[in-house]
CSV table of C-alpha atoms and ligand atoms in Angstrom, one decimal:
chain,number,residue,atom,x,y,z
M,1,MET,CA,0.0,0.0,0.0
M,2,VAL,CA,1.1,3.5,-0.7
M,3,LYS,CA,2.3,5.3,2.4
M,4,GLU,CA,0.8,8.8,2.6
M,5,SER,CA,0.6,11.2,5.5
M,6,ILE,CA,-2.7,10.7,7.4
M,7,LYS,CA,-4.2,13.7,9.2
M,8,PHE,CA,-6.4,13.6,12.3
M,9,VAL,CA,-8.4,16.5,10.9
M,10,ASP,CA,-7.6,18.3,7.6
M,11,LEU,CA,-8.8,21.9,7.6
M,12,ASN,CA,-6.3,22.9,4.9
M,13,ALA,CA,-7.8,20.6,2.3
M,14,TYR,CA,-11.2,22.3,2.5
M,15,HIS,CA,-9.7,25.8,2.7
M,16,GLN,CA,-7.7,25.3,-0.4
M,17,GLU,CA,-10.9,24.3,-2.3
M,18,ILE,CA,-12.7,27.5,-1.3
M,19,LYS,CA,-9.6,29.7,-1.4
M,20,VAL,CA,-11.0,32.1,-4.1
M,21,GLU,CA,-14.2,32.7,-2.0
M,22,LEU,CA,-12.2,33.1,1.2
M,23,ASP,CA,-9.9,35.7,-0.5
M,24,GLU,CA,-13.0,37.6,-1.5
M,25,ILE,CA,-14.1,37.6,2.1
M,26,TRP,CA,-10.8,39.0,3.4
M,27,ASP,CA,-11.0,41.8,0.7
M,28,THR,CA,-14.5,42.7,1.6
M,29,ILE,CA,-13.8,42.8,5.4
M,30,LEU,CA,-10.7,44.9,4.8
M,31,ARG,CA,-12.6,47.4,2.6
M,32,GLU,CA,-15.5,47.6,5.1
M,33,SER,CA,-13.2,47.7,8.1
M,34,SER,CA,-16.2,47.1,10.3
M,35,PHE,CA,-15.2,44.1,12.4
M,36,ILE,CA,-17.4,43.7,15.4
M,37,GLY,CA,-21.0,42.7,15.2
M,38,GLY,CA,-23.3,43.7,17.9
M,39,SER,CA,-26.6,43.8,16.1
M,40,ASN,CA,-25.6,45.8,13.1
M,41,ASN,CA,-23.0,43.9,11.3
M,42,ALA,CA,-24.5,42.5,8.0
M,43,HIS,CA,-22.2,39.4,8.0
M,44,VAL,CA,-23.2,38.5,11.6
M,45,ASN,CA,-26.9,39.0,10.9
M,46,LYS,CA,-26.6,36.9,7.7
M,47,PHE,CA,-24.9,34.0,9.5
M,48,GLU,CA,-27.4,34.0,12.3
M,49,LYS,CA,-30.2,33.7,9.7
M,50,ASP,CA,-28.3,31.0,7.7
M,51,PHE,CA,-27.6,29.0,10.8
M,52,ALA,CA,-31.2,29.2,12.2
M,53,GLU,CA,-32.4,28.0,8.8
M,54,TYR,CA,-29.9,25.1,8.7
M,55,ILE,CA,-30.9,24.0,12.2
M,56,GLY,CA,-34.6,24.6,11.6
M,57,THR,CA,-35.4,27.2,14.2
M,58,ASP,CA,-36.5,30.8,14.2
M,59,TYR,CA,-34.0,32.2,16.7
M,60,CYS,CA,-30.2,32.2,16.7
M,61,VAL,CA,-27.9,34.4,18.7
M,62,SER,CA,-24.2,34.3,17.9
M,63,CYS,CA,-21.4,34.7,20.5
M,64,ALA,CA,-17.7,34.5,21.0
M,65,ASN,CA,-17.3,30.7,21.6
M,66,GLY,CA,-19.1,27.6,22.6
M,67,THR,CA,-18.2,27.8,26.3
M,68,ASP,CA,-19.8,31.3,26.4
M,69,ALA,CA,-22.8,29.9,24.7
M,70,ILE,CA,-23.4,27.5,27.6
M,71,GLU,CA,-22.7,30.2,30.2
M,72,VAL,CA,-25.0,32.7,28.5
M,73,ALA,CA,-27.7,30.1,28.1
M,74,LEU,CA,-27.7,29.3,31.8
M,75,LEU,CA,-27.8,33.1,32.7
M,76,ALA,CA,-30.6,33.7,30.2
M,77,LEU,CA,-32.6,31.0,32.0
M,78,ASN,CA,-31.9,32.7,35.4
M,79,ILE,CA,-29.9,29.9,36.7
M,80,GLY,CA,-27.2,30.8,39.2
M,81,VAL,CA,-26.0,30.6,42.8
M,82,GLY,CA,-27.6,27.8,44.8
M,83,ASP,CA,-28.9,26.0,41.7
M,84,LYS,CA,-27.7,22.6,40.4
M,85,VAL,CA,-27.4,21.5,36.7
M,86,ILE,CA,-27.1,17.9,35.5
M,87,VAL,CA,-24.2,17.2,33.1
M,88,PRO,CA,-22.7,13.9,31.8
M,89,ALA,CA,-19.5,12.4,33.4
M,90,ILE,CA,-17.7,12.5,30.1
M,91,SER,CA,-17.5,15.7,28.0
M,92,TRP,CA,-15.2,18.5,27.2
M,93,ALA,CA,-14.5,20.5,30.3
M,94,SER,CA,-16.7,23.4,29.1
M,95,THR,CA,-20.0,21.7,29.9
M,96,ALA,CA,-19.2,21.6,33.7
M,97,GLU,CA,-17.0,24.7,33.7
M,98,ALA,CA,-19.8,26.9,32.4
M,99,VAL,CA,-22.1,25.7,35.2
M,100,ILE,CA,-19.5,26.6,37.9
M,101,ASN,CA,-18.6,29.9,36.3
M,102,ILE,CA,-22.2,31.2,36.7
M,103,GLY,CA,-22.2,30.1,40.3
M,104,ALA,CA,-24.2,26.9,40.1
M,105,THR,CA,-23.1,23.3,40.9
M,106,PRO,CA,-22.7,20.6,38.3
M,107,VAL,CA,-24.3,17.2,39.2
M,108,PHE,CA,-22.6,14.5,37.2
M,109,VAL,CA,-24.4,11.5,35.8
M,110,ASP,CA,-22.6,8.4,34.5
M,111,VAL,CA,-22.6,7.5,30.8
M,112,LYS,CA,-23.5,4.4,28.7
M,113,TYR,CA,-20.8,1.9,27.8
M,114,ASP,CA,-22.1,1.6,24.2
M,115,ASP,CA,-21.7,5.3,23.2
M,116,CYS,CA,-20.3,7.4,26.1
M,117,LEU,CA,-23.5,9.4,26.2
M,118,ILE,CA,-25.3,10.4,29.4
M,119,ASP,CA,-27.3,7.4,30.8
M,120,GLU,CA,-30.8,8.7,30.7
M,121,GLN,CA,-31.9,5.9,33.1
M,122,LEU,CA,-29.6,7.4,35.9
M,123,ILE,CA,-30.8,11.0,35.6
M,124,GLU,CA,-34.0,10.9,37.7
M,125,ALA,CA,-32.2,9.7,40.8
M,126,LYS,CA,-30.1,12.8,40.8
M,127,ILE,CA,-32.9,15.3,40.5
M,128,ASP,CA,-33.8,17.3,43.7
M,129,GLU,CA,-35.4,20.6,44.2
M,130,ASP,CA,-32.2,22.5,43.5
M,131,VAL,CA,-31.7,21.0,40.1
M,132,LYS,CA,-32.9,23.5,37.5
M,133,ALA,CA,-31.6,22.2,34.2
M,134,ILE,CA,-30.1,19.2,32.3
M,135,ILE,CA,-27.3,19.8,29.8
M,136,PRO,CA,-27.0,16.6,27.8
M,137,VAL,CA,-24.1,16.5,25.3
M,138,HIS,CA,-24.4,15.0,21.8
M,139,LEU,CA,-20.9,13.7,22.2
M,140,TYR,CA,-18.8,12.8,19.2
M,141,GLY,CA,-21.8,13.9,17.0
M,142,LYS,CA,-24.3,11.3,18.2
M,143,PRO,CA,-27.7,12.6,19.5
M,144,VAL,CA,-28.6,11.6,23.1
M,145,ASP,CA,-32.0,9.9,23.9
M,146,LEU,CA,-34.0,13.1,23.6
M,147,ASP,CA,-37.4,11.4,24.0
M,148,THR,CA,-36.6,10.3,27.5
M,149,ILE,CA,-34.7,13.5,28.5
M,150,GLN,CA,-37.5,15.8,27.2
M,151,LYS,CA,-40.0,13.8,29.3
M,152,LEU,CA,-37.8,14.0,32.4
M,153,CYS,CA,-37.6,17.8,31.9
M,154,LYS,CA,-41.3,18.1,31.5
M,155,THR,CA,-42.1,15.9,34.6
M,156,HIS,CA,-39.7,17.8,36.8
M,157,ASN,CA,-40.1,21.2,35.3
M,158,LEU,CA,-36.4,21.5,34.3
M,159,PHE,CA,-34.9,23.5,31.5
M,160,LEU,CA,-33.2,21.5,28.7
M,161,ILE,CA,-30.0,23.0,27.3
M,162,GLU,CA,-28.4,20.9,24.5
M,163,ASP,CA,-24.7,21.0,24.2
M,164,CYS,CA,-24.4,20.7,20.4
M,165,ALA,CA,-20.7,21.7,20.1
M,166,GLN,CA,-19.8,18.4,18.4
M,167,ALA,CA,-23.1,17.7,16.6
M,168,HIS,CA,-24.0,20.4,14.0
M,169,GLY,CA,-26.4,18.7,11.6
M,170,ALA,CA,-27.1,15.6,13.7
M,171,GLU,CA,-30.7,14.4,13.6
M,172,TYR,CA,-33.0,12.6,16.0
M,173,ASN,CA,-36.0,10.9,14.3
M,174,GLY,CA,-35.5,13.1,11.3
M,175,GLN,CA,-35.3,16.4,13.3
M,176,ARG,CA,-32.1,18.4,13.7
M,177,ILE,CA,-30.6,18.6,17.1
M,178,GLY,CA,-30.6,22.1,18.4
M,179,THR,CA,-34.4,22.3,18.1
M,180,PHE,CA,-35.3,20.1,21.1
M,181,GLY,CA,-34.0,22.1,24.1
M,182,ASP,CA,-35.1,25.5,25.5
M,183,ILE,CA,-31.6,26.6,24.3
M,184,ALA,CA,-29.0,24.7,22.3
M,185,CYS,CA,-25.3,25.7,22.3
M,186,PHE,CA,-22.9,25.4,19.4
M,187,SER,CA,-19.2,25.9,19.0
M,188,PHE,CA,-17.5,26.9,15.8
M,189,TYR,CA,-13.9,26.2,17.1
M,190,PRO,CA,-11.9,25.6,13.9
M,191,GLY,CA,-11.8,21.8,14.4
M,192,LYS,CA,-15.5,21.3,14.9
M,193,ASN,CA,-17.6,20.0,12.0
M,194,LEU,CA,-18.5,23.6,11.2
M,195,GLY,CA,-15.4,25.7,12.1
M,196,ALA,CA,-14.5,29.4,11.9
M,197,PHE,CA,-11.0,30.9,11.6
M,198,GLY,CA,-10.7,31.3,15.3
M,199,ASP,CA,-13.2,31.1,18.3
M,200,ALA,CA,-16.9,31.5,17.6
M,201,GLY,CA,-20.2,30.2,19.0
M,202,ALA,CA,-24.0,30.4,18.8
M,203,MET,CA,-27.2,29.5,20.6
M,204,THR,CA,-30.5,28.5,19.1
M,205,PHE,CA,-33.8,29.0,20.9
M,206,LYS,CA,-37.5,28.0,21.0
M,207,ASP,CA,-38.6,31.2,22.7
M,208,GLU,CA,-38.1,34.7,21.3
M,209,ASN,CA,-38.0,36.4,24.7
M,210,ILE,CA,-35.2,34.2,26.0
M,211,ALA,CA,-33.3,34.7,22.8
M,212,ASP,CA,-33.7,38.5,23.3
M,213,VAL,CA,-32.3,38.2,26.9
M,214,ALA,CA,-29.3,36.1,25.6
M,215,ARG,CA,-28.6,38.7,23.0
M,216,GLN,CA,-28.5,41.4,25.6
M,217,ILE,CA,-26.2,39.4,27.9
M,218,CYS,CA,-23.7,38.9,25.0
M,219,ASN,CA,-23.6,42.7,24.3
M,220,HIS,CA,-23.1,44.4,27.6
M,221,GLY,CA,-26.7,44.1,28.6
M,222,GLN,CA,-27.8,46.4,25.9
M,223,LYS,CA,-31.1,46.3,23.9
M,224,GLY,CA,-30.1,48.6,21.1
M,225,LYS,CA,-27.4,51.1,21.6
M,226,HIS,CA,-26.7,52.7,25.0
M,227,ASN,CA,-29.9,51.1,26.4
M,228,HIS,CA,-28.4,48.9,29.2
M,229,LEU,CA,-31.0,46.7,30.8
M,230,ARG,CA,-28.8,44.3,32.7
M,231,VAL,CA,-25.2,43.4,33.6
M,232,GLY,CA,-24.0,41.6,30.5
M,233,ARG,CA,-20.6,40.8,29.1
M,234,ASN,CA,-18.7,41.1,25.8
M,235,SER,CA,-19.3,37.9,23.9
M,236,ARG,CA,-19.8,38.7,20.2
M,237,LEU,CA,-19.1,37.0,16.9
M,238,ASP,CA,-17.1,39.2,14.6
M,239,GLY,CA,-18.0,39.8,11.0
M,240,LEU,CA,-15.0,38.0,9.5
M,241,GLN,CA,-15.9,34.8,11.4
M,242,ALA,CA,-19.5,35.1,10.4
M,243,ALA,CA,-18.7,35.5,6.7
M,244,VAL,CA,-16.4,32.5,6.8
M,245,LEU,CA,-19.1,30.4,8.5
M,246,SER,CA,-21.8,31.5,6.0
M,247,LEU,CA,-19.5,30.3,3.3
M,248,LYS,CA,-18.5,27.0,5.0
M,249,ILE,CA,-22.1,26.0,6.0
M,250,ASN,CA,-22.9,25.5,2.3
M,251,ARG,CA,-21.0,22.2,2.3
M,252,LEU,CA,-21.6,21.1,5.9
M,253,ASP,CA,-24.1,18.4,4.8
M,254,GLU,CA,-21.8,17.1,2.1
M,255,HIS,CA,-19.0,16.9,4.6
M,256,ILE,CA,-21.1,15.1,7.2
M,257,ASP,CA,-22.1,12.5,4.5
M,258,LYS,CA,-18.4,11.9,3.9
M,259,ARG,CA,-17.8,11.4,7.6
M,260,ILE,CA,-20.6,8.9,7.8
M,261,GLN,CA,-19.2,7.1,4.7
M,262,TRP,CA,-15.8,6.8,6.4
M,263,ALA,CA,-17.3,5.7,9.7
M,264,LYS,CA,-19.2,2.9,7.9
M,265,GLU,CA,-16.1,1.9,6.1
M,266,TYR,CA,-14.0,1.8,9.3
M,267,ASN,CA,-16.8,-0.2,11.0
M,268,GLY,CA,-16.7,-2.7,8.1
M,269,LEU,CA,-12.9,-3.1,8.5
M,270,PHE,CA,-13.3,-3.7,12.3
M,271,GLU,CA,-16.3,-6.0,11.9
M,272,ASN,CA,-14.3,-9.2,12.8
M,273,SER,CA,-11.8,-7.7,15.1
M,274,GLU,CA,-11.6,-9.3,18.5
M,275,ASN,CA,-10.3,-6.4,20.4
M,276,ILE,CA,-11.9,-3.4,18.7
M,277,LYS,CA,-15.4,-2.3,19.5
M,278,PRO,CA,-16.5,0.2,16.8
M,279,PRO,CA,-19.2,2.9,17.3
M,280,VAL,CA,-22.7,1.7,16.7
M,281,LEU,CA,-24.9,3.3,14.0
M,282,GLU,CA,-28.5,3.4,15.2
M,283,GLU,CA,-31.7,3.5,13.1
M,284,GLY,CA,-33.4,6.9,13.3
M,285,LEU,CA,-30.3,8.8,14.2
M,286,ARG,CA,-27.9,10.9,12.1
M,287,HIS,CA,-24.6,10.6,13.9
M,288,VAL,CA,-22.4,13.2,12.4
M,289,PHE,CA,-19.1,11.7,13.5
M,290,HIS,CA,-17.2,14.8,14.8
M,291,LEU,CA,-15.0,12.1,16.2
M,292,TYR,CA,-14.7,8.4,15.3
M,293,VAL,CA,-14.2,6.7,18.7
M,294,ILE,CA,-13.5,3.0,19.1
M,295,ARG,CA,-13.2,1.1,22.5
M,296,THR,CA,-10.4,-1.3,23.1
M,297,GLU,CA,-9.1,-3.1,26.2
M,298,ASN,CA,-5.6,-3.0,24.6
M,299,ARG,CA,-5.4,0.8,24.2
M,300,ASN,CA,-1.7,1.1,25.2
M,301,GLU,CA,-0.7,-1.5,22.6
M,302,MET,CA,-2.9,0.2,19.9
M,303,VAL,CA,-1.4,3.6,20.7
M,304,GLU,CA,2.1,2.2,20.4
M,305,LYS,CA,1.3,0.8,16.9
M,306,LEU,CA,-0.2,4.1,15.8
M,307,LYS,CA,2.8,6.0,17.0
M,308,ALA,CA,5.2,3.7,15.4
M,309,ASN,CA,3.4,4.2,12.0
M,310,ASP,CA,3.0,8.0,12.4
M,311,ILE,CA,-0.8,7.7,12.5
M,312,PRO,CA,-2.3,10.5,14.5
M,313,PHE,CA,-4.9,9.7,17.2
M,314,GLY,CA,-6.7,11.3,20.1
M,315,ILE,CA,-8.3,10.4,23.4
M,316,HIS,CA,-11.6,12.2,24.1
M,317,TYR,CA,-11.2,12.3,27.0
M,318,PRO,CA,-8.5,10.7,29.2
M,319,ASN,CA,-10.3,11.7,32.4
M,320,THR,CA,-13.9,11.8,33.6
M,321,LEU,CA,-15.2,15.3,34.5
M,322,PRO,CA,-15.9,14.5,38.1
M,323,SER,CA,-12.3,13.2,38.6
M,324,ILE,CA,-10.7,16.4,37.3
M,325,GLU,CA,-9.0,18.3,40.1
M,326,PRO,CA,-10.9,21.6,39.8
M,327,PHE,CA,-14.3,19.9,39.6
M,328,ASN,CA,-13.4,17.2,42.2
M,329,ALA,CA,-16.9,15.8,42.6
M,330,THR,CA,-18.1,13.0,44.9
M,331,GLY,CA,-20.0,9.9,43.7
M,332,SER,CA,-18.9,7.0,41.6
M,333,TYR,CA,-19.0,6.8,37.8
M,334,PRO,CA,-17.9,3.2,37.0
M,335,VAL,CA,-18.8,3.2,33.3
M,336,ALA,CA,-17.2,6.5,32.6
M,337,ASP,CA,-14.0,5.4,34.5
M,338,LYS,CA,-13.8,2.3,32.4
M,339,LEU,CA,-14.4,4.1,29.1
M,340,CYS,CA,-11.7,6.7,29.8
M,341,GLN,CA,-9.3,3.7,29.8
M,342,GLU,CA,-10.6,2.2,26.6
M,343,ILE,CA,-11.7,5.0,24.2
M,344,LEU,CA,-9.4,5.9,21.3
M,345,SER,CA,-10.2,8.5,18.5
M,346,LEU,CA,-9.0,7.6,15.0
M,347,PRO,CA,-8.5,10.1,12.1
M,348,MET,CA,-11.9,11.5,11.0
M,349,HIS,CA,-12.5,14.2,8.4
M,350,PRO,CA,-14.1,14.5,5.0
M,351,TYR,CA,-10.8,14.2,3.1
M,352,LEU,CA,-9.8,10.7,4.2
M,353,ASN,CA,-9.7,7.9,1.6
M,354,SER,CA,-10.2,4.2,1.5
M,355,ASN,CA,-6.5,3.6,1.2
M,356,GLN,CA,-5.8,5.5,4.4
M,357,LEU,CA,-8.5,3.6,6.3
M,358,ASN,CA,-7.1,0.3,5.2
M,359,VAL,CA,-3.6,1.4,6.4
M,360,ILE,CA,-5.0,2.3,9.8
M,361,ALA,CA,-7.0,-0.9,10.1
M,362,GLN,CA,-4.0,-3.0,9.1
M,363,VAL,CA,-1.7,-1.2,11.6
M,364,LEU,CA,-4.2,-1.8,14.4
M,365,SER,CA,-4.6,-5.5,13.5
M,366,GLU,CA,-0.9,-6.3,13.3
M,367,GLN,CA,0.2,-8.9,15.9
H,401,PLP,C1,-15.8,22.4,21.9
H,401,PLP,C2,-16.8,22.1,23.0
H,401,PLP,C3,-17.3,23.1,23.8
H,401,PLP,C4,-16.8,24.5,23.9
H,401,PLP,O1,-16.7,25.2,22.7
H,401,PLP,P1,-15.5,26.3,22.6
H,401,PLP,O2,-16.0,27.1,21.4
H,401,PLP,O3,-14.2,25.7,22.4
H,401,PLP,O4,-15.6,27.2,23.8
H,401,PLP,C5,-18.3,22.8,24.7
H,401,PLP,N1,-18.8,21.5,24.8
H,401,PLP,C6,-18.3,20.5,24.0
H,401,PLP,C7,-18.9,19.1,24.1
H,401,PLP,C8,-17.3,20.8,23.1
H,401,PLP,O5,-16.8,19.8,22.4
């Protein structure tokens, strides 16, 4: 087999393809020299409209990054000191960090061995009168069990905040994620499935009034110019990022379909493997494979083989959130603990090819 350099993600391949359009954006932004959005930047307004349309919602508010999106979502729902918020034991740090940063306490729930997603069966036991919201994470790009979680929120009068940072375009029973929660939070960090040229984020909403509050919080508490209604912050998307995102969203679905194609091809290659458990593709879900994560009890061995062959990999994540020093939570999370020893992320991006997947599978199966 031809040896070629395999990338974990390949942003440059896409950017070369749209270089002419990107150059036009740079030129336009330079000429306009109007960089920061607020509510009167045409590029920001356009992207918010484009993204709302893509997700299938009426209200979208952009912000500086995905972590801010979660913090602002919590603040817009009036959650704060003395409140608790349910989060999964495995996620990127932001999910729990945002809860702590607004003065509330994260309550961790263990995850399912099959897919690392929050175990919806364990949520109810953690609900008490201080719990105000659940933040499920569509981790790796796979939608959580929204039916069950929506029912729990209804029964216990809780807000549902979707962490969609890894799942732009994912679908649950034919409906885009980001339309199920009171608020959904997105990140456009460059490596996400839809990525900007720096930090960027957004929220989508069911309710216009909550969207309005979130917009104020993101822009120093203002409604319009110099009309400060609350203590806010500076968390705005800039016009350059917005213009890049409006261009890149055009091919998001095509790129997701490629990711799914590679995921299926990987799964086929691992079908008869004794020590690799590939991710499961479920009926009724569009898993968008932000990450392709296998589980293996021989992870150290696999990692050594990948290193020896210059094949990049990742571990998302090596530690559970409750075990991380600054969160330092009580309780036991046996499934998450086990998974953090077994999960291994293999190269995943639209520009892979069958040859590369074969090389990776062969390297992993070598005795
Ligand atoms: C990336 C990510 C975030 C945070 O987004 P940033 O834009 O990096 O702040 C939040 N939650 C999850 C699950 C993420 O993967």
